[in-house]
Amino acid sequence: MEEDEFIGEKTFQRHCAEFIKHSQQIGDSWEWRPSKDCSDGYMCKIHFQIKNGSVMSHLGASTHGQTCLPMEEAFELPLDDCEVIETAAASEVIKYEYHVLYSCSYQVPVLYFRASFLDGRPLTLKDIWEGVHECYKTRLLQGPWDTITQQEHPILGQPFFVLHPCKTNEFMTPVLKNSQKINKNVNYITSWLSIVGPVVGLNLPLSYAKATSQDERNVD
Amino acid sequence: MAEEPQTVLQLPPSSAAGGEGLTDVSPETTTPEPPSSAAVSPGTEEPAGDTKKKIDILLKAVGDTPIMKTKKWAVERTRTIQGLIDFIKKFLKLVASEQLFIYVNQSFAPSPDQEVGTLYECFGSDGKLVLHYCKSQAWG
């Protein structure tokens, strides 16, 4: 059994800094927010999405509960931009705020987020669950309370949704061990966020994947 | 350009593979139930003049994840990562509670809606896209 890969807070902050550096290069608008006493902090990004529109679910089938959609049919349906435009008029813009914090108890990063309509109405936990990408729905429905819950933000003290971190090591460890075998430097935050982000509508541009390997080649 | 159709598995192969070295297993023992249109589509498309409609993907297992007997696949450019995940899950007979992750550059998980054609453009080399896959319990 492989030993779990934890990261310390300093490593967390260092990887966040590298992540933000690339974010600035591509205009992805992540920023670091120190806590009031500056002893720690978190990464933050604000992002707007159209509800039930193009970004969250390409099948647009979240309202139809097609978890058993046969693969054959799924592939017959091309990504239909016309459908997206029709639904966009009837749907609304949602403001998402994503925060990446360090959890001392789990020794891993944790994704906090909140969402509201432009008029300020917050989304409910139920709204969030319904908005989870189709491909994660099955797992979510098996244990919604184990997956996304609502908690108080450790630094801001306001209610946020949280993607539960207790299995983070399970999915991060194999990836990190595999990369270590070939002496490849991996930005923990980049890898981790690329995995958990899509669950809640946050997709990292592909250039982040290349940023890490470029850092290896151009050792400044 | 029909070079060696058996080196790249197009679908539940009808042509005998004859141990070319790139496909690890002969057709009869490869798939119990042919996943018909998952990551691979019926080979009815003619390779286009300039752009190939399909790209070659090499799948590599990470950690304790079972290794696929057939590692090299020809996949349509428009297949999404999600489509590929579903295909591998069926192929490996994973249960619904197990999550499968796919990585480019061994460490970055493209979003589920990402098309493999785009990934090939960004990360492909030597005429193929190497993707690592890993199964895990994901959340909770």
mmCIF file of C-alpha atoms in Angstrom, chain A residues 1-2 54-58 71-72 75 79 133 135-136 138-139 142 146-147 163-164 166-168 170-171 174-175 178-179 182 184 186 190-192 194-196 198-199 203-206 208-210 212-213, chain B residues 35-39 61-64 78-80 82-84 86-87 89-90 96-99 101 103-115 118-119 121-123 132 134-140:
data_model
loop_
_atom_site.group_PDB
_atom_site.id
_atom_site.type_symbol
_atom_site.label_atom_id
_atom_site.label_comp_id
_atom_site.label_asym_id
_atom_site.label_seq_id
_atom_site.Cartn_x
_atom_site.Cartn_y
_atom_site.Cartn_z
ATOM 1 C CA MET A 1 0.000 0.000 0.000
ATOM 2 C CA GLU A 2 1.496 3.279 -1.005
ATOM 3 C CA SER A 54 -22.850 25.367 -22.569
ATOM 4 C CA VAL A 55 -20.211 25.330 -19.895
ATOM 5 C CA MET A 56 -21.475 22.957 -17.263
ATOM 6 C CA SER A 57 -22.970 20.079 -19.172
ATOM 7 C CA HIS A 58 -22.349 19.457 -22.808
ATOM 8 C CA MET A 71 -23.089 5.584 -25.125
ATOM 9 C CA GLU A 72 -24.141 5.069 -28.710
ATOM 10 C CA PHE A 75 -21.946 9.958 -29.521
ATOM 11 C CA LEU A 79 -22.345 19.384 -29.354
ATOM 12 C CA HIS A 133 -21.427 17.716 -14.264
ATOM 13 C CA CYS A 135 -20.301 12.417 -15.391
ATOM 14 C CA TYR A 136 -19.957 12.908 -11.631
ATOM 15 C CA THR A 138 -23.645 8.959 -10.132
ATOM 16 C CA ARG A 139 -20.991 9.278 -7.495
ATOM 17 C CA GLN A 142 -24.495 7.841 -3.866
ATOM 18 C CA ASP A 146 -20.087 13.149 1.661
ATOM 19 C CA THR A 147 -19.281 15.077 -1.449
ATOM 20 C CA LEU A 163 -15.892 19.724 -1.917
ATOM 21 C CA HIS A 164 -15.040 17.259 0.789
ATOM 22 C CA CYS A 166 -11.079 13.327 2.857
ATOM 23 C CA LYS A 167 -10.404 11.266 -0.263
ATOM 24 C CA THR A 168 -7.996 13.754 -1.811
ATOM 25 C CA GLU A 170 -6.460 8.662 -2.485
ATOM 26 C CA PHE A 171 -6.634 10.152 -5.913
ATOM 27 C CA PRO A 174 -0.964 7.508 -7.456
ATOM 28 C CA VAL A 175 -0.435 10.498 -9.707
ATOM 29 C CA ASN A 178 3.929 7.979 -10.808
ATOM 30 C CA SER A 179 5.502 11.320 -11.582
ATOM 31 C CA ILE A 182 10.269 9.627 -13.682
ATOM 32 C CA LYS A 184 8.905 14.877 -13.043
ATOM 33 C CA VAL A 186 4.272 18.201 -10.523
ATOM 34 C CA THR A 190 -2.538 22.257 -10.774
ATOM 35 C CA SER A 191 -3.060 18.503 -10.708
ATOM 36 C CA TRP A 192 -5.511 18.598 -7.855
ATOM 37 C CA SER A 194 -7.696 19.870 -12.681
ATOM 38 C CA ILE A 195 -9.305 16.850 -11.038
ATOM 39 C CA VAL A 196 -11.742 18.449 -8.605
ATOM 40 C CA PRO A 198 -14.752 20.108 -13.196
ATOM 41 C CA VAL A 199 -17.024 18.589 -10.573
ATOM 42 C CA ASN A 203 -12.286 23.877 -15.848
ATOM 43 C CA LEU A 204 -8.615 24.709 -16.081
ATOM 44 C CA PRO A 205 -7.259 25.768 -19.454
ATOM 45 C CA LEU A 206 -4.890 23.190 -20.920
ATOM 46 C CA TYR A 208 -1.615 24.830 -17.076
ATOM 47 C CA ALA A 209 -0.614 21.302 -17.956
ATOM 48 C CA LYS A 210 2.204 22.583 -20.084
ATOM 49 C CA THR A 212 4.609 22.654 -15.203
ATOM 50 C CA SER A 213 6.678 20.833 -17.764
ATOM 51 C CA PRO B 35 -17.711 -1.731 -26.677
ATOM 52 C CA SER B 36 -19.124 -0.729 -29.988
ATOM 53 C CA SER B 37 -19.045 3.015 -30.208
ATOM 54 C CA ALA B 38 -17.391 4.135 -27.030
ATOM 55 C CA ALA B 39 -13.995 5.595 -27.792
ATOM 56 C CA ALA B 61 -2.260 2.600 -16.281
ATOM 57 C CA VAL B 62 -1.200 4.379 -13.119
ATOM 58 C CA GLY B 63 -0.888 2.842 -9.674
ATOM 59 C CA ASP B 64 -2.978 -0.224 -8.993
ATOM 60 C CA THR B 78 -14.322 14.785 -31.361
ATOM 61 C CA ARG B 79 -14.558 12.138 -28.659
ATOM 62 C CA THR B 80 -14.556 13.739 -25.276
ATOM 63 C CA GLN B 82 -15.795 11.721 -20.676
ATOM 64 C CA GLY B 83 -16.500 9.370 -23.543
ATOM 65 C CA LEU B 84 -13.079 7.832 -23.174
ATOM 66 C CA ASP B 86 -16.817 5.646 -19.907
ATOM 67 C CA PHE B 87 -15.227 3.375 -22.468
ATOM 68 C CA LYS B 89 -14.593 1.890 -17.274
ATOM 69 C CA LYS B 90 -16.705 -0.519 -19.303
ATOM 70 C CA ALA B 96 -20.189 2.807 -10.741
ATOM 71 C CA SER B 97 -18.736 4.003 -7.457
ATOM 72 C CA GLU B 98 -15.230 3.866 -8.847
ATOM 73 C CA GLN B 99 -14.066 6.956 -10.571
ATOM 74 C CA PHE B 101 -9.311 9.769 -14.126
ATOM 75 C CA TYR B 103 -4.255 12.556 -17.380
ATOM 76 C CA VAL B 104 -2.169 14.277 -19.989
ATOM 77 C CA ASN B 105 1.473 14.891 -19.177
ATOM 78 C CA GLN B 106 0.931 12.290 -16.455
ATOM 79 C CA SER B 107 -0.372 14.856 -14.035
ATOM 80 C CA PHE B 108 -3.085 17.035 -15.495
ATOM 81 C CA ALA B 109 -6.693 15.937 -15.789
ATOM 82 C CA PRO B 110 -8.414 17.565 -18.765
ATOM 83 C CA SER B 111 -12.027 18.485 -18.144
ATOM 84 C CA PRO B 112 -14.610 15.864 -19.169
ATOM 85 C CA ASP B 113 -15.844 17.853 -22.143
ATOM 86 C CA GLN B 114 -12.409 18.269 -23.643
ATOM 87 C CA GLU B 115 -12.045 16.692 -27.055
ATOM 88 C CA THR B 118 -7.489 19.140 -29.069
ATOM 89 C CA LEU B 119 -5.408 17.204 -26.585
ATOM 90 C CA GLU B 121 -2.757 18.918 -30.931
ATOM 91 C CA CYS B 122 -1.391 20.160 -27.627
ATOM 92 C CA PHE B 123 0.232 17.090 -26.153
ATOM 93 C CA HIS B 132 -2.480 7.909 -18.288
ATOM 94 C CA CYS B 134 -6.066 5.862 -12.836
ATOM 95 C CA LYS B 135 -8.994 4.508 -10.901
ATOM 96 C CA SER B 136 -9.889 5.803 -7.503
ATOM 97 C CA GLN B 137 -12.621 6.504 -5.036
ATOM 98 C CA ALA B 138 -12.943 10.184 -5.612
ATOM 99 C CA TRP B 139 -14.933 11.989 -3.020
ATOM 100 C CA GLY B 140 -16.461 11.600 0.357
#
